[in-house]
Amino acid sequence: MGSKEAGLKLARLVISQLYKPKDWNMAKMDKMFFLKPESVIELIKECQSVVESQPTICKVNTPVKIFGDIHGQYSDLMRFFDLWRGPVDFSLGGDIDSFDYVFLGDYVDRGMYSLETICLLMALKIMYPTQIHLLRGNHEDKFINNIFGFSEECAERLRDDVEEPTSVFSTINQFFNWLPLAAVIDSKIVCLHGGIGYTVNSLEDITRLTRPLEVVHETFTMEQQVLIDILWSDPTESDREMGTHMNAVRDPNATGSIYSFGPDRVEKFLRQNKLELIVRGHECVMDGFERFAKGQLITVFSATDYCRKHKNAGAALFIHKNYEIVPRLIYPPDQSAQSSWMESEKRPPTPMRSKGSEDLNSSYT
């Protein structure tokens, strides 16, 4: 069997085991992950070969579904797929023939089922390489996911020696360095994980970055700062706060690299690049989605009850051919039914974004 055929066979196996929107039951989850480490590495390398062949900015068509941060909340992902179909063939109850899918990053950390989440998404990417788009988030970074839970999960559920360069943990972080950084939908909407910070002025600023990219948290070059801005920056607290500012919440160690950007930056970026909307993740918001800059930017967050602290809804955005934006929401399950956030006083969650004063219109035009 050729390597491509073997990769597709493995992807089908993973999908058959993990794509269970109606049958998934956390109470029946095994502590050990169902794949052996060598099979996980095979899956990673097959997905990496697909991602390496594609550009840093994905080109996407409507209709499209956009998902925000998942953070190992595999149950939330299954609930979305159960309620509104998922990215598989129609014969399996999916709608991949009708929708493209964009995931905005932060697949791992915080939650207990990062392996299920990222392995399913990699398998779907292998099966549908031009319709599934996995963007990079700030947690797709070895420095971060070695602290916030993913390395512990690999060690406990795969018996992985995370310090070894050939481990699952090391291999998947090499893959993360290849993930695309943005997606452009119909030349109108740009999607990325964090934002535009103070250095991202054009799409060319993103395409000029050469993958693989390791994140440097104390930046010394413009290229390093552009990557930090894409992965880490946030909008300012309100439409009244203009310009760019140091973000002390995200940067408690005062590295001087993490910024907030105002509505004036959003408007200028969109005008200069002939775009109409920014969709980003990165921040927990109470209703699962929230708009900024008079509707020119939307934050979407898909994991519910972030770190069991915020009681927030999770959202996905469905964008149709006429550019109508339809938010689809799920809500935190009964506490007795969910205990899939990792508990750690050493890893407090980032505070929830302050709720904006405006509601999302049905269309951004």
CSV table of C-alpha atoms in Angstrom, one decimal:
chain,number,residue,atom,x,y,z
A,1,MET,CA,0.0,0.0,0.0
A,2,GLY,CA,1.4,3.4,-0.9
A,3,SER,CA,2.0,6.1,1.7
A,4,LYS,CA,-0.9,8.2,0.6
A,5,GLU,CA,-3.3,5.2,0.6
A,6,ALA,CA,-2.0,4.3,4.1
A,7,GLY,CA,-2.5,7.8,5.3
A,8,LEU,CA,-6.1,7.8,4.0
A,9,LYS,CA,-6.7,4.5,5.6
A,10,LEU,CA,-5.5,5.7,9.0
A,11,ALA,CA,-7.6,8.9,8.6
A,12,ARG,CA,-10.7,6.8,8.0
A,13,LEU,CA,-9.9,4.7,11.1
A,14,VAL,CA,-9.6,7.8,13.2
A,15,ILE,CA,-12.8,9.3,11.9
A,16,SER,CA,-14.7,6.0,12.5
A,17,GLN,CA,-13.5,6.0,16.1
A,18,LEU,CA,-13.8,9.7,16.9
A,19,TYR,CA,-16.5,11.2,14.8
A,20,LYS,CA,-19.4,10.2,17.1
A,21,PRO,CA,-21.6,13.3,17.5
A,22,LYS,CA,-24.6,11.2,18.8
A,23,ASP,CA,-22.8,8.4,20.6
A,24,TRP,CA,-19.9,10.2,22.4
A,25,ASN,CA,-20.1,9.7,26.1
A,26,MET,CA,-17.4,11.1,28.4
A,27,ALA,CA,-18.2,8.6,31.1
A,28,LYS,CA,-17.2,5.8,28.7
A,29,MET,CA,-13.9,7.4,27.6
A,30,ASP,CA,-10.9,5.4,28.2
A,31,LYS,CA,-8.1,7.0,30.1
A,32,MET,CA,-5.6,5.7,27.5
A,33,PHE,CA,-5.9,7.1,24.0
A,34,PHE,CA,-7.1,4.5,21.5
A,35,LEU,CA,-4.2,4.9,19.1
A,36,LYS,CA,-0.6,3.9,19.8
A,37,PRO,CA,2.0,6.6,19.8
A,38,GLU,CA,3.5,5.4,16.5
A,39,SER,CA,0.1,5.7,14.8
A,40,VAL,CA,-0.4,9.2,16.1
A,41,ILE,CA,2.9,10.2,14.7
A,42,GLU,CA,2.0,8.6,11.4
A,43,LEU,CA,-1.2,10.7,11.4
A,44,ILE,CA,0.7,13.9,12.3
A,45,LYS,CA,3.2,13.4,9.5
A,46,GLU,CA,0.5,12.7,6.9
A,47,CYS,CA,-1.4,15.8,7.9
A,48,GLN,CA,1.8,17.8,7.9
A,49,SER,CA,2.6,16.8,4.3
A,50,VAL,CA,-0.8,18.2,3.3
A,51,VAL,CA,-0.4,21.4,5.2
A,52,GLU,CA,3.2,22.0,3.9
A,53,SER,CA,1.8,21.9,0.3
A,54,GLN,CA,-0.7,24.7,1.0
A,55,PRO,CA,-0.2,28.4,1.5
A,56,THR,CA,0.2,30.4,4.7
A,57,ILE,CA,-3.1,32.1,3.9
A,58,CYS,CA,-5.9,29.7,2.9
A,59,LYS,CA,-8.3,30.6,0.2
A,60,VAL,CA,-11.9,29.6,1.2
A,61,ASN,CA,-15.3,29.9,-0.4
A,62,THR,CA,-18.7,30.4,1.0
A,63,PRO,CA,-20.8,28.8,2.4
A,64,VAL,CA,-18.4,28.2,5.3
A,65,LYS,CA,-18.6,27.3,9.0
A,66,ILE,CA,-16.1,29.0,11.4
A,67,PHE,CA,-15.2,27.6,14.8
A,68,GLY,CA,-13.3,29.4,17.5
A,69,ASP,CA,-11.2,28.0,20.3
A,70,ILE,CA,-12.0,24.5,21.3
A,71,HIS,CA,-9.3,23.8,24.0
A,72,GLY,CA,-9.7,20.1,24.2
A,73,GLN,CA,-13.5,20.3,24.7
A,74,TYR,CA,-14.2,17.4,22.5
A,75,SER,CA,-17.7,17.1,23.9
A,76,ASP,CA,-18.5,20.6,22.7
A,77,LEU,CA,-17.2,19.8,19.2
A,78,MET,CA,-19.4,16.7,19.1
A,79,ARG,CA,-22.5,18.8,20.2
A,80,PHE,CA,-22.0,21.2,17.4
A,81,PHE,CA,-21.7,18.4,14.9
A,82,ASP,CA,-24.8,16.7,16.3
A,83,LEU,CA,-26.9,19.8,16.2
A,84,TRP,CA,-25.8,21.2,12.8
A,85,ARG,CA,-24.0,18.5,11.0
A,86,GLY,CA,-20.2,18.1,10.7
A,87,PRO,CA,-17.4,17.9,8.1
A,88,VAL,CA,-18.0,14.3,6.8
A,89,ASP,CA,-19.8,12.8,3.9
A,90,PHE,CA,-23.6,13.0,3.6
A,91,SER,CA,-23.8,9.3,4.1
A,92,LEU,CA,-22.4,9.8,7.6
A,93,GLY,CA,-24.8,12.6,8.3
A,94,GLY,CA,-22.4,15.4,7.4
A,95,ASP,CA,-22.4,18.4,5.0
A,96,ILE,CA,-18.8,18.5,3.7
A,97,ASP,CA,-20.2,18.6,0.2
A,98,SER,CA,-22.0,21.9,1.0
A,99,PHE,CA,-19.7,23.8,3.4
A,100,ASP,CA,-16.1,24.6,3.9
A,101,TYR,CA,-14.8,24.6,7.5
A,102,VAL,CA,-12.4,27.0,9.1
A,103,PHE,CA,-11.0,26.4,12.6
A,104,LEU,CA,-9.3,29.4,14.2
A,105,GLY,CA,-6.8,27.5,16.4
A,106,ASP,CA,-6.3,26.6,20.1
A,107,TYR,CA,-7.3,23.0,19.7
A,108,VAL,CA,-5.2,21.8,22.7
A,109,ASP,CA,-4.6,22.7,26.4
A,110,ARG,CA,-6.9,23.4,29.3
A,111,GLY,CA,-9.3,20.6,28.4
A,112,MET,CA,-8.8,16.8,29.1
A,113,TYR,CA,-9.4,15.6,25.5
A,114,SER,CA,-7.0,17.5,23.4
A,115,LEU,CA,-5.8,14.3,21.7
A,116,GLU,CA,-9.3,13.4,20.5
A,117,THR,CA,-9.8,17.0,19.3
A,118,ILE,CA,-6.6,17.4,17.3
A,119,CYS,CA,-6.4,13.9,16.0
A,120,LEU,CA,-10.0,14.1,14.6
A,121,LEU,CA,-9.3,17.4,13.0
A,122,MET,CA,-6.0,16.1,11.5
A,123,ALA,CA,-7.9,13.1,10.1
A,124,LEU,CA,-10.5,15.3,8.6
A,125,LYS,CA,-7.9,17.5,7.0
A,126,ILE,CA,-6.3,14.5,5.4
A,127,MET,CA,-9.6,13.3,4.1
A,128,TYR,CA,-10.8,16.7,2.8
A,129,PRO,CA,-7.6,18.7,2.3
A,130,THR,CA,-9.2,21.6,0.4
A,131,GLN,CA,-12.3,22.0,2.5
A,132,ILE,CA,-11.0,21.7,6.1
A,133,HIS,CA,-8.7,24.6,7.1
A,134,LEU,CA,-6.8,24.4,10.4
A,135,LEU,CA,-5.3,27.8,11.4
A,136,ARG,CA,-2.7,28.2,14.1
A,137,GLY,CA,-3.6,29.5,17.5
A,138,ASN,CA,-1.3,30.7,20.3
A,139,HIS,CA,-1.6,27.3,22.0
A,140,GLU,CA,-0.1,25.6,19.0
A,141,ASP,CA,3.3,26.4,20.4
A,142,LYS,CA,5.5,24.1,22.4
A,143,PHE,CA,6.4,26.7,24.9
A,144,ILE,CA,2.7,27.3,25.7
A,145,ASN,CA,1.3,23.7,25.5
A,146,ASN,CA,4.1,22.4,27.6
A,147,ILE,CA,2.6,24.5,30.5
A,148,PHE,CA,-1.1,24.5,30.0
A,149,GLY,CA,-1.9,20.8,29.9
A,150,PHE,CA,-1.2,19.2,26.5
A,151,SER,CA,2.2,17.8,27.4
A,152,GLU,CA,0.7,16.2,30.6
A,153,GLU,CA,-2.1,14.6,28.5
A,154,CYS,CA,0.5,13.1,26.1
A,155,ALA,CA,2.5,11.8,28.9
A,156,GLU,CA,-0.4,10.3,30.8
A,157,ARG,CA,-2.6,9.0,27.9
A,158,LEU,CA,0.1,7.9,25.5
A,159,ARG,CA,2.9,7.2,27.9
A,160,ASP,CA,4.8,9.7,25.8
A,161,ASP,CA,8.3,10.9,26.8
A,162,VAL,CA,7.6,14.5,26.0
A,163,GLU,CA,11.2,15.5,26.3
A,164,GLU,CA,12.3,13.2,23.5
A,165,PRO,CA,12.6,14.8,20.0
A,166,THR,CA,10.9,11.8,18.5
A,167,SER,CA,7.9,11.9,20.9
A,168,VAL,CA,4.3,12.6,19.9
A,169,PHE,CA,4.5,15.8,21.8
A,170,SER,CA,7.6,17.0,19.9
A,171,THR,CA,6.4,15.8,16.6
A,172,ILE,CA,3.0,17.5,16.8
A,173,ASN,CA,4.6,20.7,17.8
A,174,GLN,CA,6.8,20.5,14.7
A,175,PHE,CA,3.5,20.1,12.7
A,176,PHE,CA,2.0,23.1,14.5
A,177,ASN,CA,4.9,25.2,13.2
A,178,TRP,CA,3.6,24.6,9.7
A,179,LEU,CA,0.0,25.5,10.3
A,180,PRO,CA,-1.4,28.3,8.1
A,181,LEU,CA,-1.9,31.7,9.9
A,182,ALA,CA,-5.0,33.1,8.1
A,183,ALA,CA,-7.8,32.3,5.8
A,184,VAL,CA,-9.5,34.7,3.3
A,185,ILE,CA,-13.1,33.9,2.4
A,186,ASP,CA,-14.3,35.1,-1.1
A,187,SER,CA,-11.7,37.9,-1.0
A,188,LYS,CA,-14.0,39.7,1.6
A,189,ILE,CA,-13.4,38.2,5.0
A,190,VAL,CA,-10.1,37.4,6.8
A,191,CYS,CA,-9.9,34.9,9.6
A,192,LEU,CA,-7.0,34.6,12.0
A,193,HIS,CA,-6.6,33.5,15.6
A,194,GLY,CA,-5.7,36.7,17.5
A,195,GLY,CA,-5.6,39.8,15.5
A,196,ILE,CA,-3.5,42.4,13.6
A,197,GLY,CA,-1.7,44.0,16.6
A,198,TYR,CA,0.5,46.9,15.5
A,199,THR,CA,2.6,45.3,12.8
A,200,VAL,CA,0.1,43.5,10.5
A,201,ASN,CA,-0.9,46.1,7.9
A,202,SER,CA,-1.5,43.9,4.9
A,203,LEU,CA,-2.0,40.3,3.9
A,204,GLU,CA,1.4,40.4,2.4
A,205,ASP,CA,2.8,40.9,5.9
A,206,ILE,CA,1.5,37.4,6.6
A,207,THR,CA,2.5,35.7,3.4
A,208,ARG,CA,6.0,37.0,3.8
A,209,LEU,CA,6.5,34.8,6.8
A,210,THR,CA,8.3,31.6,6.0
A,211,ARG,CA,7.2,28.4,7.6
A,212,PRO,CA,8.0,26.4,9.7
A,213,LEU,CA,7.7,29.2,12.3
A,214,GLU,CA,8.7,28.9,16.0
A,215,VAL,CA,7.1,31.5,18.2
A,216,VAL,CA,9.6,33.9,19.8
A,217,HIS,CA,7.9,35.5,22.8
A,218,GLU,CA,10.5,38.2,23.4
A,219,THR,CA,10.7,39.5,19.9
A,220,PHE,CA,13.8,41.0,18.3
A,221,THR,CA,12.7,41.2,14.6
A,222,MET,CA,9.7,42.4,12.7
A,223,GLU,CA,8.9,38.9,11.5
A,224,GLN,CA,8.8,37.6,15.1
A,225,GLN,CA,6.5,40.5,16.1
A,226,VAL,CA,4.1,39.9,13.2
A,227,LEU,CA,3.7,36.3,14.3
A,228,ILE,CA,3.0,37.3,17.9
A,229,ASP,CA,0.5,39.9,16.7
A,230,ILE,CA,-1.4,37.3,14.6
A,231,LEU,CA,-1.5,34.7,17.4
A,232,TRP,CA,-1.7,36.9,20.6
A,233,SER,CA,-3.2,40.4,20.0
A,234,ASP,CA,-6.7,41.4,21.0
A,235,PRO,CA,-9.1,44.3,20.2
A,236,THR,CA,-9.1,47.1,22.8
A,237,GLU,CA,-11.8,47.0,25.4
A,238,SER,CA,-14.3,49.1,23.5
A,239,ASP,CA,-14.9,51.0,20.2
A,240,ARG,CA,-13.9,54.2,22.1
A,241,GLU,CA,-10.4,53.0,22.7
A,242,MET,CA,-8.3,53.8,19.6
A,243,GLY,CA,-4.7,53.0,18.5
A,244,THR,CA,-2.5,50.3,19.8
A,245,HIS,CA,-1.6,49.6,23.4
A,246,MET,CA,0.5,47.2,25.5
A,247,ASN,CA,-1.6,44.3,26.7
A,248,ALA,CA,-0.8,43.8,30.4
A,249,VAL,CA,-3.4,41.1,30.9
A,250,ARG,CA,-1.8,38.9,28.2
A,251,ASP,CA,1.8,40.0,29.0
A,252,PRO,CA,2.2,40.0,32.8
A,253,ASN,CA,5.9,39.5,32.4
A,254,ALA,CA,6.1,42.7,30.4
A,255,THR,CA,8.0,41.3,27.4
A,256,GLY,CA,6.7,44.2,25.4
A,257,SER,CA,5.5,42.0,22.6
A,258,ILE,CA,1.7,41.7,23.1
A,259,TYR,CA,-0.6,44.5,22.0
A,260,SER,CA,-4.3,45.5,21.8
A,261,PHE,CA,-5.5,47.2,18.7
A,262,GLY,CA,-8.4,49.7,18.3
A,263,PRO,CA,-11.3,50.0,15.9
A,264,ASP,CA,-9.3,52.6,13.9
A,265,ARG,CA,-6.7,49.9,13.2
A,266,VAL,CA,-9.5,47.5,12.1
A,267,GLU,CA,-11.1,50.0,9.7
A,268,LYS,CA,-7.7,51.0,8.2
A,269,PHE,CA,-6.6,47.4,7.7
A,270,LEU,CA,-9.9,46.4,6.0
A,271,ARG,CA,-9.8,49.5,3.7
A,272,GLN,CA,-6.2,49.1,2.7
A,273,ASN,CA,-6.7,45.4,1.9
A,274,LYS,CA,-10.1,45.8,0.3
A,275,LEU,CA,-11.7,43.5,2.8
A,276,GLU,CA,-15.0,43.8,4.8
A,277,LEU,CA,-14.7,41.8,8.0
A,278,ILE,CA,-12.2,40.2,10.4
A,279,VAL,CA,-13.2,37.0,12.2
A,280,ARG,CA,-10.9,35.9,15.1
A,281,GLY,CA,-10.9,33.8,18.2
A,282,HIS,CA,-8.5,33.9,21.1
A,283,GLU,CA,-10.8,35.5,23.7
A,284,CYS,CA,-13.6,33.9,25.7
A,285,VAL,CA,-16.8,35.9,25.2
A,286,MET,CA,-20.0,35.4,27.2
A,287,ASP,CA,-22.4,34.7,24.3
A,288,GLY,CA,-19.8,32.7,22.3
A,289,PHE,CA,-19.5,35.6,19.7
A,290,GLU,CA,-19.1,39.3,20.0
A,291,ARG,CA,-18.6,42.1,17.5
A,292,PHE,CA,-16.2,45.1,17.6
A,293,ALA,CA,-15.4,48.1,15.5
A,294,LYS,CA,-19.1,48.7,14.5
A,295,GLY,CA,-19.4,45.1,13.4
A,296,GLN,CA,-16.2,45.1,11.3
A,297,LEU,CA,-14.6,42.4,13.6
A,298,ILE,CA,-16.2,39.4,15.2
A,299,THR,CA,-14.7,37.3,18.0
A,300,VAL,CA,-15.9,33.7,18.1
A,301,PHE,CA,-15.2,31.2,20.9
A,302,SER,CA,-16.5,27.6,20.7
A,303,ALA,CA,-15.7,26.0,24.1
A,304,THR,CA,-18.4,26.4,26.7
A,305,ASP,CA,-17.9,27.3,30.4
A,306,TYR,CA,-14.2,28.1,29.8
A,307,CYS,CA,-12.1,26.4,32.5
A,308,ARG,CA,-15.3,25.9,34.5
A,309,LYS,CA,-15.0,29.6,35.5
A,310,HIS,CA,-17.1,31.7,33.1
A,311,LYS,CA,-20.4,29.9,32.3
A,312,ASN,CA,-20.1,31.2,28.7
A,313,ALA,CA,-21.9,29.8,25.7
A,314,GLY,CA,-19.9,28.5,22.7
A,315,ALA,CA,-20.5,29.6,19.2
A,316,ALA,CA,-19.8,28.8,15.6
A,317,LEU,CA,-20.5,31.2,12.7
A,318,PHE,CA,-22.2,29.9,9.5
A,319,ILE,CA,-21.6,32.3,6.6
A,320,HIS,CA,-23.8,31.7,3.6
A,321,LYS,CA,-23.4,32.6,-0.1
A,322,ASN,CA,-25.2,35.9,0.4
A,323,TYR,CA,-22.9,36.7,3.3
A,324,GLU,CA,-25.6,36.3,5.9
A,325,ILE,CA,-23.9,35.4,9.2
A,326,VAL,CA,-25.8,33.0,11.4
A,327,PRO,CA,-24.4,32.3,14.8
A,328,ARG,CA,-25.0,28.8,16.2
A,329,LEU,CA,-24.8,28.5,20.0
A,330,ILE,CA,-24.4,25.8,22.5
A,331,TYR,CA,-24.6,26.2,26.3
A,332,PRO,CA,-22.7,24.7,29.2
A,333,PRO,CA,-24.1,21.3,30.1
A,334,ASP,CA,-25.2,20.4,33.5
A,335,GLN,CA,-22.2,20.4,35.8
A,336,SER,CA,-22.8,16.8,36.8
A,337,ALA,CA,-22.5,15.8,33.1
A,338,GLN,CA,-19.1,17.5,32.4
A,339,SER,CA,-15.8,17.5,34.2
A,340,SER,CA,-13.5,17.8,31.2
A,341,TRP,CA,-11.6,21.0,32.1
A,342,MET,CA,-8.3,20.4,33.7
A,343,GLU,CA,-8.0,21.6,37.3
A,344,SER,CA,-5.0,23.7,38.1
A,345,GLU,CA,-4.5,26.8,40.3
A,346,LYS,CA,-1.1,27.3,38.5
A,347,ARG,CA,-2.9,27.8,35.1
A,348,PRO,CA,-5.7,30.4,35.8
A,349,PRO,CA,-7.7,31.2,32.6
A,350,THR,CA,-7.3,34.5,30.8
A,351,PRO,CA,-10.2,36.8,32.0
A,352,MET,CA,-13.3,36.9,29.8
A,353,ARG,CA,-13.5,39.7,27.4
A,354,SER,CA,-15.8,42.5,28.6
A,355,LYS,CA,-19.2,42.2,26.9
A,356,GLY,CA,-19.7,44.7,24.1
A,357,SER,CA,-22.7,47.0,23.9
A,358,GLU,CA,-23.8,46.1,20.4
A,359,ASP,CA,-25.6,43.0,19.1
A,360,LEU,CA,-24.6,41.1,16.0
A,361,ASN,CA,-26.6,42.0,12.9
A,362,SER,CA,-27.6,39.1,10.6
A,363,SER,CA,-25.2,40.4,8.0
A,364,TYR,CA,-22.0,42.5,8.2
A,365,THR,CA,-22.9,44.6,5.2
